[in-house]
Short mmCIF file of C-alpha atoms in Angstrom, two decimals:
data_model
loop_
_atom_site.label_atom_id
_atom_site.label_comp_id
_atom_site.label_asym_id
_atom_site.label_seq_id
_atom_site.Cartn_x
_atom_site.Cartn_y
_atom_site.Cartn_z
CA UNK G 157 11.64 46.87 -248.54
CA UNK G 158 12.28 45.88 -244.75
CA UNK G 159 7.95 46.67 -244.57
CA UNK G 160 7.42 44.38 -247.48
CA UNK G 161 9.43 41.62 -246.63
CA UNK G 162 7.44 40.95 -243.58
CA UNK G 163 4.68 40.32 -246.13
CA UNK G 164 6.32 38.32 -248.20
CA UNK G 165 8.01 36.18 -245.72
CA UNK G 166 4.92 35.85 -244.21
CA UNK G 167 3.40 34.14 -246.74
CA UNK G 168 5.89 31.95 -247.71
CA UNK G 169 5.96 30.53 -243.77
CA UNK G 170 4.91 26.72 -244.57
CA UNK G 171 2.72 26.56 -241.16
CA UNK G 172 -1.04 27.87 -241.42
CA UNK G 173 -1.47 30.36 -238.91
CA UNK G 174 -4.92 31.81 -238.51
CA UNK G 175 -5.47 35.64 -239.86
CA UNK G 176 -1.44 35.75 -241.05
CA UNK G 177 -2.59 36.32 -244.58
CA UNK G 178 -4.96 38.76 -243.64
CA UNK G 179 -2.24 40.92 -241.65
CA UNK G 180 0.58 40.21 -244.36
CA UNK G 181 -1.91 41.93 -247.40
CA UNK G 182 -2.33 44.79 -244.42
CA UNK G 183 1.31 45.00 -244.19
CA UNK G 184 2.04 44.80 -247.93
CA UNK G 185 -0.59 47.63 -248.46
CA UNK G 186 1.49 49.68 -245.94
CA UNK G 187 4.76 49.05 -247.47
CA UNK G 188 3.24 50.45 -250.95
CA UNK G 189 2.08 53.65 -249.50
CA UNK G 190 5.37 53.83 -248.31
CA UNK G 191 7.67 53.32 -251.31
CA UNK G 192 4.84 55.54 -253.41
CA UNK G 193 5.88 58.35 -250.82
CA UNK G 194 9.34 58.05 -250.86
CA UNK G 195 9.74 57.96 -254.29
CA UNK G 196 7.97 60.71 -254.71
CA UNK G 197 10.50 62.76 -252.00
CA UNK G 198 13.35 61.26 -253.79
CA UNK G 199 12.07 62.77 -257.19
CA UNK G 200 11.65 65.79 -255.33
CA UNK G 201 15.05 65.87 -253.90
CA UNK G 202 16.51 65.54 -257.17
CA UNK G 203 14.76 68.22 -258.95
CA UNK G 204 14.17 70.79 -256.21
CA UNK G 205 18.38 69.27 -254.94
CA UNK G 206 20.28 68.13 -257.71
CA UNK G 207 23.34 69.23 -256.92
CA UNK G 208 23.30 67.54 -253.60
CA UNK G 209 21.71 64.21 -255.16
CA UNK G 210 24.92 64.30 -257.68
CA UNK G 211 27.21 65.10 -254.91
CA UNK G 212 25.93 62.03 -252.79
CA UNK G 213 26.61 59.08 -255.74
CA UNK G 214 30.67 60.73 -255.54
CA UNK G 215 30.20 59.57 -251.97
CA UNK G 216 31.85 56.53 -251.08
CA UNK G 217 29.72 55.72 -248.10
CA UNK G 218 26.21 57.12 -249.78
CA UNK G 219 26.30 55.62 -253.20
CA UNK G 220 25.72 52.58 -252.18
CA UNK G 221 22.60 53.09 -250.47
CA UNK G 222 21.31 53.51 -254.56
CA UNK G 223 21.00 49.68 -254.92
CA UNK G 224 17.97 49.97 -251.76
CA UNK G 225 15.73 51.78 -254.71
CA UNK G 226 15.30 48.63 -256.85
CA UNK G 227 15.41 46.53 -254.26
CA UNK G 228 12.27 48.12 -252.86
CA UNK G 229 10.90 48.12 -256.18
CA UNK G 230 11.18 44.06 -256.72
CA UNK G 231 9.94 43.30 -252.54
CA UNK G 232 6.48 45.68 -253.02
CA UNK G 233 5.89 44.18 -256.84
CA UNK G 234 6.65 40.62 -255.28
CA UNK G 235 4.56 41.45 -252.51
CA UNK G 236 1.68 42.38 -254.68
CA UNK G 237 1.15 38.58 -256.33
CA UNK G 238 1.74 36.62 -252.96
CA UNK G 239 -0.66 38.54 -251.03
CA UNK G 240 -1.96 41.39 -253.04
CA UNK G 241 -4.76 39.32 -255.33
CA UNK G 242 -7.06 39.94 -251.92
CA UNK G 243 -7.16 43.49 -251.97
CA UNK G 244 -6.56 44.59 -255.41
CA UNK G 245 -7.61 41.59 -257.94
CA UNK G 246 -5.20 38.69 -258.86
CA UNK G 247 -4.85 40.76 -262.77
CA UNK G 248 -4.04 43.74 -260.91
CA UNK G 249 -1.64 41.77 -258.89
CA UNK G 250 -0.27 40.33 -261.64
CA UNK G 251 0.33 43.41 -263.37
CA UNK G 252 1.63 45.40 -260.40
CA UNK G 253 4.23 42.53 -260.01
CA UNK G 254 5.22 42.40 -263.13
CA UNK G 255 5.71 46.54 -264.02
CA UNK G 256 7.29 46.79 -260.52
CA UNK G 257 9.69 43.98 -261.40
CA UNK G 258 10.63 45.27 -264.68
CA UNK G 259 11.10 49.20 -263.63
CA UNK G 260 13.43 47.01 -260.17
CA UNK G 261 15.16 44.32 -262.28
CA UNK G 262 16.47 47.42 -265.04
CA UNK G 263 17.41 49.89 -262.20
CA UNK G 264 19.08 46.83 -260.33
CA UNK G 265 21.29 46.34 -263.19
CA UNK G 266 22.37 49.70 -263.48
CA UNK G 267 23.65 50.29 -260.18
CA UNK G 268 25.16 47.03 -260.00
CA UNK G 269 27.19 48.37 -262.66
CA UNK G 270 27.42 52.08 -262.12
CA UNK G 271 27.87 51.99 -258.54
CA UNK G 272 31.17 49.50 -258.21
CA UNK G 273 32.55 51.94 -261.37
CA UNK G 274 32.02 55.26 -259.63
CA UNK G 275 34.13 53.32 -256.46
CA UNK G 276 36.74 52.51 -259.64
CA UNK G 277 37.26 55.82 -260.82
CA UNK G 278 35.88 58.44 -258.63
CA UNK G 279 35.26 57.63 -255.34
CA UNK G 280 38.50 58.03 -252.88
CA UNK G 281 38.10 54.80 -250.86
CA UNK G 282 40.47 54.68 -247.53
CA UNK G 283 41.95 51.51 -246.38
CA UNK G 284 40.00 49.85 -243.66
CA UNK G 285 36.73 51.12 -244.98
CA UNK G 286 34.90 48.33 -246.54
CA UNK G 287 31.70 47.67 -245.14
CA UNK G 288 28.48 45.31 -245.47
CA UNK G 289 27.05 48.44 -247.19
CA UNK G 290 29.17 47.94 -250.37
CA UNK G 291 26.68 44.61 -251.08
CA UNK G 292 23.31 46.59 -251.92
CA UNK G 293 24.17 47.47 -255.69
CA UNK G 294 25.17 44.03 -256.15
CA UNK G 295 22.38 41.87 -254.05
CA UNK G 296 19.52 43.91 -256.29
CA UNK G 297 20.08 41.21 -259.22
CA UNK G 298 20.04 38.43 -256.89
CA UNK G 299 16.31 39.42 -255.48
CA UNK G 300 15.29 39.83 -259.32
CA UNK G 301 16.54 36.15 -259.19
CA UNK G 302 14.72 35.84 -256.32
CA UNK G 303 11.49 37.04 -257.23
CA UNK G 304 10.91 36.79 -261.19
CA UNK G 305 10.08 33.11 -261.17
CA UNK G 306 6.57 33.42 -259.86
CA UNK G 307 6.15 35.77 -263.39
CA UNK G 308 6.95 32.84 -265.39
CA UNK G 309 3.62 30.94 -265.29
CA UNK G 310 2.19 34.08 -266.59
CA UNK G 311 4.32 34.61 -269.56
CA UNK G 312 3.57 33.03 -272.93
CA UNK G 313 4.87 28.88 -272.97
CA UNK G 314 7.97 28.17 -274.86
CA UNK G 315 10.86 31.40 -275.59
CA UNK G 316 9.49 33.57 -273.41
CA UNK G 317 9.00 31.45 -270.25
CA UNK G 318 12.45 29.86 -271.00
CA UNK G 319 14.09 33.32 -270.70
CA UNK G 320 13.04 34.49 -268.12
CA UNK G 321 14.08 31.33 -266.31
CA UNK G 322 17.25 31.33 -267.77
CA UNK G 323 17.62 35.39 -267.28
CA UNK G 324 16.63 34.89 -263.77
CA UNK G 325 19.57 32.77 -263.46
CA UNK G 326 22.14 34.76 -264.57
CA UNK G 327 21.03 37.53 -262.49
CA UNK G 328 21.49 34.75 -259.67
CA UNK G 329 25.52 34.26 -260.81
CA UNK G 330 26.42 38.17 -261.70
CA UNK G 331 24.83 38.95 -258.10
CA UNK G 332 26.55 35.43 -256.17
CA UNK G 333 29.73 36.29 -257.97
CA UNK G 334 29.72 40.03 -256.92
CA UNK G 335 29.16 39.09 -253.64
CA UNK G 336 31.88 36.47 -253.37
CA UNK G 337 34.31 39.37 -254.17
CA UNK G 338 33.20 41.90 -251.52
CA UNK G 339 33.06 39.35 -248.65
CA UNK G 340 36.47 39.09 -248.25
CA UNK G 341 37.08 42.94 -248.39
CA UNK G 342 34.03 42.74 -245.44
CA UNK G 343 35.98 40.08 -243.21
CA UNK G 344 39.12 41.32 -243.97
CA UNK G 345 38.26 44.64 -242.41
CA UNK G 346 36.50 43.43 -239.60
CA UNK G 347 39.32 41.19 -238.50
CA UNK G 348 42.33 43.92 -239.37
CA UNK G 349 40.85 46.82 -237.93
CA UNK G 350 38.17 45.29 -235.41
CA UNK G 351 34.35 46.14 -234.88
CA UNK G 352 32.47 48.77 -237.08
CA UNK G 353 31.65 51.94 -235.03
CA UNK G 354 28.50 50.97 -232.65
CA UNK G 355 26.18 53.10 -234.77
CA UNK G 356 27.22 51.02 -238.34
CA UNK G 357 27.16 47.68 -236.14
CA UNK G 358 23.89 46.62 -237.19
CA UNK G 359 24.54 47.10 -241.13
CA UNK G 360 26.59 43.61 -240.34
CA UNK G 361 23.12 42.04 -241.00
CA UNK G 362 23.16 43.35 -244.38
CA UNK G 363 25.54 40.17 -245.24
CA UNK G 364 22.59 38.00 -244.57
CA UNK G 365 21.22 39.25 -247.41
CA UNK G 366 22.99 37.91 -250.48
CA UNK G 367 22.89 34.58 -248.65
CA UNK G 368 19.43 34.28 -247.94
CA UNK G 369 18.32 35.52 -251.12
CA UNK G 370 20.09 33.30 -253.42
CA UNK G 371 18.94 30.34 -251.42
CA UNK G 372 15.36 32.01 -251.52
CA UNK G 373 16.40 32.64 -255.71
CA UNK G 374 17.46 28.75 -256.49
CA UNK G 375 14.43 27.03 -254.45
CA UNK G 376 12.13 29.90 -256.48
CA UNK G 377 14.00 28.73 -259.65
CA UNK G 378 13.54 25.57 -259.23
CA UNK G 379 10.10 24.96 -258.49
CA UNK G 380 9.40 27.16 -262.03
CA UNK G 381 11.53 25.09 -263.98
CA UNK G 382 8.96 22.11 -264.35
CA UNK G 383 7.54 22.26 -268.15
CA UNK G 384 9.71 25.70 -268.92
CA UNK G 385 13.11 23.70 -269.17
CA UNK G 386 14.11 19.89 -270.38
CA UNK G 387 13.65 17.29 -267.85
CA UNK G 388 17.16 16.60 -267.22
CA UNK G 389 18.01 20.31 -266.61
CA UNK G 390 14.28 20.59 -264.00
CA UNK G 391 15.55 17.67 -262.29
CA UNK G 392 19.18 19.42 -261.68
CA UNK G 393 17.95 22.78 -260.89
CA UNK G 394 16.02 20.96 -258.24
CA UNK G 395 19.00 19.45 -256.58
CA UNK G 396 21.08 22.28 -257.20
CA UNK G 397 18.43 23.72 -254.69
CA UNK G 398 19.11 21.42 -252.20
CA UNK G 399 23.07 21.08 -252.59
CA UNK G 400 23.43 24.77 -252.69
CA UNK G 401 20.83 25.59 -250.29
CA UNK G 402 21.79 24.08 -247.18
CA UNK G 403 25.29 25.30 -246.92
CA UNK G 404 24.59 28.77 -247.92
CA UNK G 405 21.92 28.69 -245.14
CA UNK G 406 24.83 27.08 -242.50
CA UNK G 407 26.95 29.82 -243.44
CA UNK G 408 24.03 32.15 -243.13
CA UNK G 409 23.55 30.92 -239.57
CA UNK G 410 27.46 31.39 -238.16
CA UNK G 411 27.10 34.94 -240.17
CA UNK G 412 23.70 35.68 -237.79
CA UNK G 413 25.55 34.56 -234.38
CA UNK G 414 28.45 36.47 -235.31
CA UNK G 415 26.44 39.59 -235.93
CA UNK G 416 24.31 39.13 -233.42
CA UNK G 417 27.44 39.00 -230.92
CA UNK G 418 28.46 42.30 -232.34
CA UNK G 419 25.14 43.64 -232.11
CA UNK G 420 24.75 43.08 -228.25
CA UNK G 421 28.66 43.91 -227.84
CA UNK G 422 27.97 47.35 -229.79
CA UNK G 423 24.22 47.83 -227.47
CA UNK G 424 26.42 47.78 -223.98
CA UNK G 425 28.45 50.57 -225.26
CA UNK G 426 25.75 52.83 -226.12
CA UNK G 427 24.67 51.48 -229.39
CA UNK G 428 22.09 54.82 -230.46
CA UNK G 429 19.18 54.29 -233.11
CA UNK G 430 19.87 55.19 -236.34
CA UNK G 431 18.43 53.81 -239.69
CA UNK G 432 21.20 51.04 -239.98
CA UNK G 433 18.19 49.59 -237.15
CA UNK G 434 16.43 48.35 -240.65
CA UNK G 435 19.17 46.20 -241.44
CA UNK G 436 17.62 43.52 -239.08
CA UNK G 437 15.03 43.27 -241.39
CA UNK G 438 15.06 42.79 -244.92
CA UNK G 439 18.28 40.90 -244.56
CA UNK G 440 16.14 38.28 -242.16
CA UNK G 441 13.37 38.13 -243.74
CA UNK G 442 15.00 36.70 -247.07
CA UNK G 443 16.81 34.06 -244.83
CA UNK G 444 12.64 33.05 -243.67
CA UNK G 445 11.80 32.48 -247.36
CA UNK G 446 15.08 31.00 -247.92
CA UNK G 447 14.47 28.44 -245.32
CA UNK G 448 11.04 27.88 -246.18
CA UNK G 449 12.34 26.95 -249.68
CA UNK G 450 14.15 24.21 -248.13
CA UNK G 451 11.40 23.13 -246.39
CA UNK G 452 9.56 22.47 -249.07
CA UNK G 453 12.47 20.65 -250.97
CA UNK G 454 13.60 18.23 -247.98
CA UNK G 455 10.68 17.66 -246.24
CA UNK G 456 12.66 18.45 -243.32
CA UNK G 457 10.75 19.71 -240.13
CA UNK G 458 13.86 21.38 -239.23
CA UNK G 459 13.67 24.15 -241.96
CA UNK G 460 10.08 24.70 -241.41
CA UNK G 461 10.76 25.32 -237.79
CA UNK G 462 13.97 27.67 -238.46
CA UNK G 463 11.56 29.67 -240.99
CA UNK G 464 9.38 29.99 -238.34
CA UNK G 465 11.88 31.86 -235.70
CA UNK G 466 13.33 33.65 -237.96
CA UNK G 467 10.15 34.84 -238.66
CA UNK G 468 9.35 35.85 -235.51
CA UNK G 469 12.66 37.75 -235.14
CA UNK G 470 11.94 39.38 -238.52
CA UNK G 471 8.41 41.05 -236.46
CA UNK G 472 10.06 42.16 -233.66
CA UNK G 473 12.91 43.52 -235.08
CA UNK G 474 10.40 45.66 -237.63
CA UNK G 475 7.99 46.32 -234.69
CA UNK G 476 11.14 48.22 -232.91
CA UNK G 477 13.08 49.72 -235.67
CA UNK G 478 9.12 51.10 -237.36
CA UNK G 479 8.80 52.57 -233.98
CA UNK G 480 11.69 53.78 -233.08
CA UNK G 481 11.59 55.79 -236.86
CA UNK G 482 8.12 56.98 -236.50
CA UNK G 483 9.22 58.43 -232.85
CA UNK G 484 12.36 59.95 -234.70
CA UNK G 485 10.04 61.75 -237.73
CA UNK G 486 7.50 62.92 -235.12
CA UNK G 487 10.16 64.39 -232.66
CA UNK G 488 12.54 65.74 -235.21
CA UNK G 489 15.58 63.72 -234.53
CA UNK G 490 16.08 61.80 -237.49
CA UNK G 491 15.34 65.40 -239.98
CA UNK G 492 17.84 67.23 -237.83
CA UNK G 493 20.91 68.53 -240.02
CA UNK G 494 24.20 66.97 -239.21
CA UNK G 495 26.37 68.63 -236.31
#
């Protein structure tokens, strides 16, 4: 998902720039072979290792990791109708989109749920231990939300188009609300018991996501509601765009200066790779579309021109953290076993 994203984001950018589109259907072709491969070790791991697989949803700090699958599912389908129609057809697109949501959206749900109950009732969680990591089963609904919209024009008019509006929506609330309950638990922690260990210091970005995305979901929502929904309910969906929008995306901004800070304070103390590198991407990249939502709503240069940085922190922060992996699968590092 942090490979698709730049595709994605890409194409929402309002600018033109010359040969983007061309390198964001590249990129999006990339991120496909990529989540085809991986799911195919992950089906291998759990048949060949399931025993292990079992043993790592009883793990508090593992289990959440489960909400990346859909997630990756939704950003490749979405990926595949904003820039896909070029290299594969627009009905192939289309179709891609719209399996790739469904398998995301239902596997979404399911750890949203199943995930928060295994922390209930099985998993032994120590005080002083939450972490942005216990958002990813709950910000899968939210990029459902996020994504499902552009489906609509492609449903049959009337029921069908209205529910999956409508559906879209309350994926938007059930993800919003779960995330207004964990952030507390996340600042909480951070202020009682001080930074995360330097290696976990960039999973801090992961809060960007749930913020980003649901501004990204209501300016998606909105601009689908025209003809789906009555007037008076199009017309408040698009200010609810607005009025929600821009003070999710302030917040968003303190949230990205604070990590950041972190970030640099972890990086003079040794901060090592690891794969918490890819939080500074996916999380980004939905705060680009986010803010290119808003500058389509407002009109407001200002959006268009944050979209456009964050963009360009969004590349570079892929360009390292695809290197840096690749380096750590070729030398061995990363597939070394555990001291």
């Amino acid at each position: 998902m942090g490979t698709a994203i730049v595709a994605g984001a890409g194409a929402a950018l309002p600018p033109y720039v010359p040969g983007l589109a061309t390198a964001c259907t590249a990129v999006w072709a990339l991120s496909a072979v990529l989540l085809a491969a991986l799911l195919a070790a992950r089906a291998a791991h759990w048949l060949r290792h399931g025993d292990q697989a079992r043993l790592h949803l009883m793990d508090p700090a593992v289990a959440p990791f489960y909400g990346c699958l859909p997630m990756a599912l939704l950003a490749v389908g979405g990926g595949a109708l904003s820039v896909g129609p070029p290299l594969i057809g627009g009905t192939a697109a289309i179709a891609v989109d719209a399996a790739l949501w469904t398998a995301g959206t239902a596997a979404g749900l399911l750890i949203a749920a199943a995930v928060p109950y295994l922390m209930i009732t099985r998993h032994r969680v120590e005080p002083g231990s939450a972490s942005p990591v216990w958002l990813l089963p709950v910000v899968a609904p939210m990029v459902s939300a996020a994504l499902g919209p552009a489906l609509v024009a492609h449903l049959p008019a009337g029921q069908c188009q209205e529910a999956m509006l409508l559906g879209c929506y309350a994926m938007f609330g059930l993800s919003l609300l779960g995330t207004l309950v964990m952030l507390p638990l996340i600042w909480g922690r951070l202020v009682q018991h001080g930074p995360p260990p330097t290696a976990l210091t960039p999973a801090l970005f992961l809060v960007l996501g749930p913020l980003g995305q649901s501004t990204t979901a209501v300016n998606q929502l909105a601009d689908a509601a025209p003809g789906v929904v009555q007037a008076p309910y199009a017309a408040a969906m698009n200010g609810f765009a607005v009025l929600y929008g821009v003070p999710v995306m302030g917040f968003a901004l303190l949230w990205l200066a604070l990590a950041a800070a972190l970030v640099v304070r972890a990086a003079r103390r040794g901060m090592p790779f690891a794969m918490t590198w890819w939080a500074f991407t996916f999380p980004v990249g939905t705060c680009v579309t986010g803010a290119a939502g808003l500058a389509r709503h407002t009109g407001l240069d200002a959006f268009t021109w944050l979209a456009t940085g964050l963009y360009a922190v969004l590349v570079t922060a892929w360009a390292i953290a695809a290197i840096r992996t690749a380096r750590g699968l070729v030398n061995g590092t990363l597939l070394a076993a555990p001291r």
